[in-house]
Amino acid sequence: MSGLGAALEALNKQGIAMIYNKTHYVLADGDYALAISEGMFGGANTTYYDLFRVENGKIAEHWDKCRKFRNDRVLSAMSLLY
C-alpha cells in the first residue's frame, strides 16, 4: 500500500484531491473485500470501487476503478456497468 500513499501524496502536491464522502457497500468473501464508495476526484463527482485481497490480516493486493458521474445521475452499485 506504500505505492498508493506515494501516488496520492504526489497528486495532492499538484492540487488534485481524492476524497471519499460516503461508503455505500462493503462486501467480503474469504480473502477478498469490495468497497463501493463515492466522493470527489480532482473536483469531479466520482464513484470508487476498491477490491482488496487480505493475507495474514494485512492488505496484500489492491485493485481499483474510479469513474466520474454526472450530478443528476443516481449512484448505484451497478453504475459501473452503464
PDB file of C-alpha atoms in Angstrom:
ATOM      1  CA  MET A   1       0.000   0.000   0.000  1.00  0.00           C
ATOM      2  CA  SER A   2       3.031   2.300   0.233  1.00  0.00           C
ATOM      3  CA  GLY A   3       2.818   2.851  -3.550  1.00  0.00           C
ATOM      4  CA  LEU A   4      -0.750   4.089  -3.195  1.00  0.00           C
ATOM      5  CA  GLY A   5       0.261   6.505  -0.437  1.00  0.00           C
ATOM      6  CA  ALA A   6       3.079   7.910  -2.582  1.00  0.00           C
ATOM      7  CA  ALA A   7       0.753   8.334  -5.571  1.00  0.00           C
ATOM      8  CA  LEU A   8      -1.893  10.131  -3.505  1.00  0.00           C
ATOM      9  CA  GLU A   9       0.751  12.404  -1.990  1.00  0.00           C
ATOM     10  CA  ALA A  10       2.077  13.302  -5.463  1.00  0.00           C
ATOM     11  CA  LEU A  11      -1.457  14.109  -6.683  1.00  0.00           C
ATOM     12  CA  ASN A  12      -2.128  16.202  -3.591  1.00  0.00           C
ATOM     13  CA  LYS A  13       1.017  18.255  -4.238  1.00  0.00           C
ATOM     14  CA  GLN A  14      -0.428  19.038  -7.690  1.00  0.00           C
ATOM     15  CA  GLY A  15      -3.689  20.192  -6.097  1.00  0.00           C
ATOM     16  CA  ILE A  16      -5.612  17.056  -7.118  1.00  0.00           C
ATOM     17  CA  ALA A  17      -7.503  15.636  -4.154  1.00  0.00           C
ATOM     18  CA  MET A  18      -9.081  12.180  -3.859  1.00  0.00           C
ATOM     19  CA  ILE A  19     -11.916  12.453  -1.337  1.00  0.00           C
ATOM     20  CA  TYR A  20     -14.223   9.659  -0.158  1.00  0.00           C
ATOM     21  CA  ASN A  21     -17.543  11.111   1.075  1.00  0.00           C
ATOM     22  CA  LYS A  22     -19.711   8.024   1.542  1.00  0.00           C
ATOM     23  CA  THR A  23     -19.263   4.268   1.510  1.00  0.00           C
ATOM     24  CA  HIS A  24     -22.362   2.549   0.116  1.00  0.00           C
ATOM     25  CA  TYR A  25     -21.386  -1.117   0.341  1.00  0.00           C
ATOM     26  CA  VAL A  26     -18.650  -3.313   1.752  1.00  0.00           C
ATOM     27  CA  LEU A  27     -18.815  -6.928   0.619  1.00  0.00           C
ATOM     28  CA  ALA A  28     -16.432  -9.643   1.774  1.00  0.00           C
ATOM     29  CA  ASP A  29     -15.919 -13.264   0.833  1.00  0.00           C
ATOM     30  CA  GLY A  30     -12.937 -15.273   2.009  1.00  0.00           C
ATOM     31  CA  ASP A  31      -9.749 -13.275   1.473  1.00  0.00           C
ATOM     32  CA  TYR A  32     -11.424 -10.601  -0.684  1.00  0.00           C
ATOM     33  CA  ALA A  33     -13.324  -7.436   0.215  1.00  0.00           C
ATOM     34  CA  LEU A  34     -15.009  -4.939  -2.131  1.00  0.00           C
ATOM     35  CA  ALA A  35     -15.872  -1.381  -1.092  1.00  0.00           C
ATOM     36  CA  ILE A  36     -18.186   0.756  -3.254  1.00  0.00           C
ATOM     37  CA  SER A  37     -17.983   4.448  -2.399  1.00  0.00           C
ATOM     38  CA  GLU A  38     -18.499   7.934  -3.772  1.00  0.00           C
ATOM     39  CA  GLY A  39     -16.635  11.173  -3.431  1.00  0.00           C
ATOM     40  CA  MET A  40     -14.623  13.703  -5.415  1.00  0.00           C
ATOM     41  CA  PHE A  41     -11.516  13.270  -7.547  1.00  0.00           C
ATOM     42  CA  GLY A  42      -9.934  16.372  -8.975  1.00  0.00           C
ATOM     43  CA  GLY A  43     -13.153  18.302  -8.325  1.00  0.00           C
ATOM     44  CA  ALA A  44     -15.424  15.804 -10.141  1.00  0.00           C
ATOM     45  CA  ASN A  45     -18.083  13.571  -8.584  1.00  0.00           C
ATOM     46  CA  THR A  46     -16.596  10.086  -8.628  1.00  0.00           C
ATOM     47  CA  THR A  47     -17.620   6.505  -7.882  1.00  0.00           C
ATOM     48  CA  TYR A  48     -14.897   4.344  -6.306  1.00  0.00           C
ATOM     49  CA  TYR A  49     -14.680   0.566  -6.481  1.00  0.00           C
ATOM     50  CA  ASP A  50     -11.861  -0.835  -4.324  1.00  0.00           C
ATOM     51  CA  LEU A  51     -11.113  -4.566  -4.225  1.00  0.00           C
ATOM     52  CA  PHE A  52      -8.695  -5.868  -1.612  1.00  0.00           C
ATOM     53  CA  ARG A  53      -7.078  -9.254  -1.072  1.00  0.00           C
ATOM     54  CA  VAL A  54      -6.160  -9.864   2.555  1.00  0.00           C
ATOM     55  CA  GLU A  55      -3.392 -12.188   3.684  1.00  0.00           C
ATOM     56  CA  ASN A  56      -2.383 -12.795   7.305  1.00  0.00           C
ATOM     57  CA  GLY A  57      -4.610  -9.921   8.436  1.00  0.00           C
ATOM     58  CA  LYS A  58      -3.000  -7.354   6.115  1.00  0.00           C
ATOM     59  CA  ILE A  59      -3.841  -5.984   2.679  1.00  0.00           C
ATOM     60  CA  ALA A  60      -1.736  -7.985   0.223  1.00  0.00           C
ATOM     61  CA  GLU A  61      -3.182  -6.616  -3.036  1.00  0.00           C
ATOM     62  CA  HIS A  62      -5.475  -3.786  -4.116  1.00  0.00           C
ATOM     63  CA  TRP A  63      -7.303  -3.089  -7.368  1.00  0.00           C
ATOM     64  CA  ASP A  64      -9.500  -0.093  -8.044  1.00  0.00           C
ATOM     65  CA  LYS A  65     -11.766   1.542 -10.568  1.00  0.00           C
ATOM     66  CA  CYS A  66     -12.718   5.208 -10.374  1.00  0.00           C
ATOM     67  CA  ARG A  67     -15.483   6.588 -12.549  1.00  0.00           C
ATOM     68  CA  LYS A  68     -16.836  10.120 -12.829  1.00  0.00           C
ATOM     69  CA  PHE A  69     -20.606  10.521 -12.734  1.00  0.00           C
ATOM     70  CA  ARG A  70     -22.946  13.377 -13.543  1.00  0.00           C
ATOM     71  CA  ASN A  71     -24.533  15.437 -10.766  1.00  0.00           C
ATOM     72  CA  ASP A  72     -28.038  14.433 -11.869  1.00  0.00           C
ATOM     73  CA  ARG A  73     -27.296  10.711 -12.007  1.00  0.00           C
ATOM     74  CA  VAL A  74     -28.423   8.462  -9.178  1.00  0.00           C
ATOM     75  CA  LEU A  75     -25.467   6.468  -7.857  1.00  0.00           C
ATOM     76  CA  SER A  76     -25.994   2.730  -7.574  1.00  0.00           C
ATOM     77  CA  ALA A  77     -23.806  -0.312  -7.142  1.00  0.00           C
ATOM     78  CA  MET A  78     -24.496  -1.181 -10.787  1.00  0.00           C
ATOM     79  CA  SER A  79     -23.390   2.195 -12.179  1.00  0.00           C
ATOM     80  CA  LEU A  80     -20.050   0.702 -13.283  1.00  0.00           C
ATOM     81  CA  LEU A  81     -21.932  -1.340 -15.879  1.00  0.00           C
ATOM     82  CA  TYR A  82     -23.543   1.628 -17.620  1.00  0.00           C
TER      83      TYR A  82
END
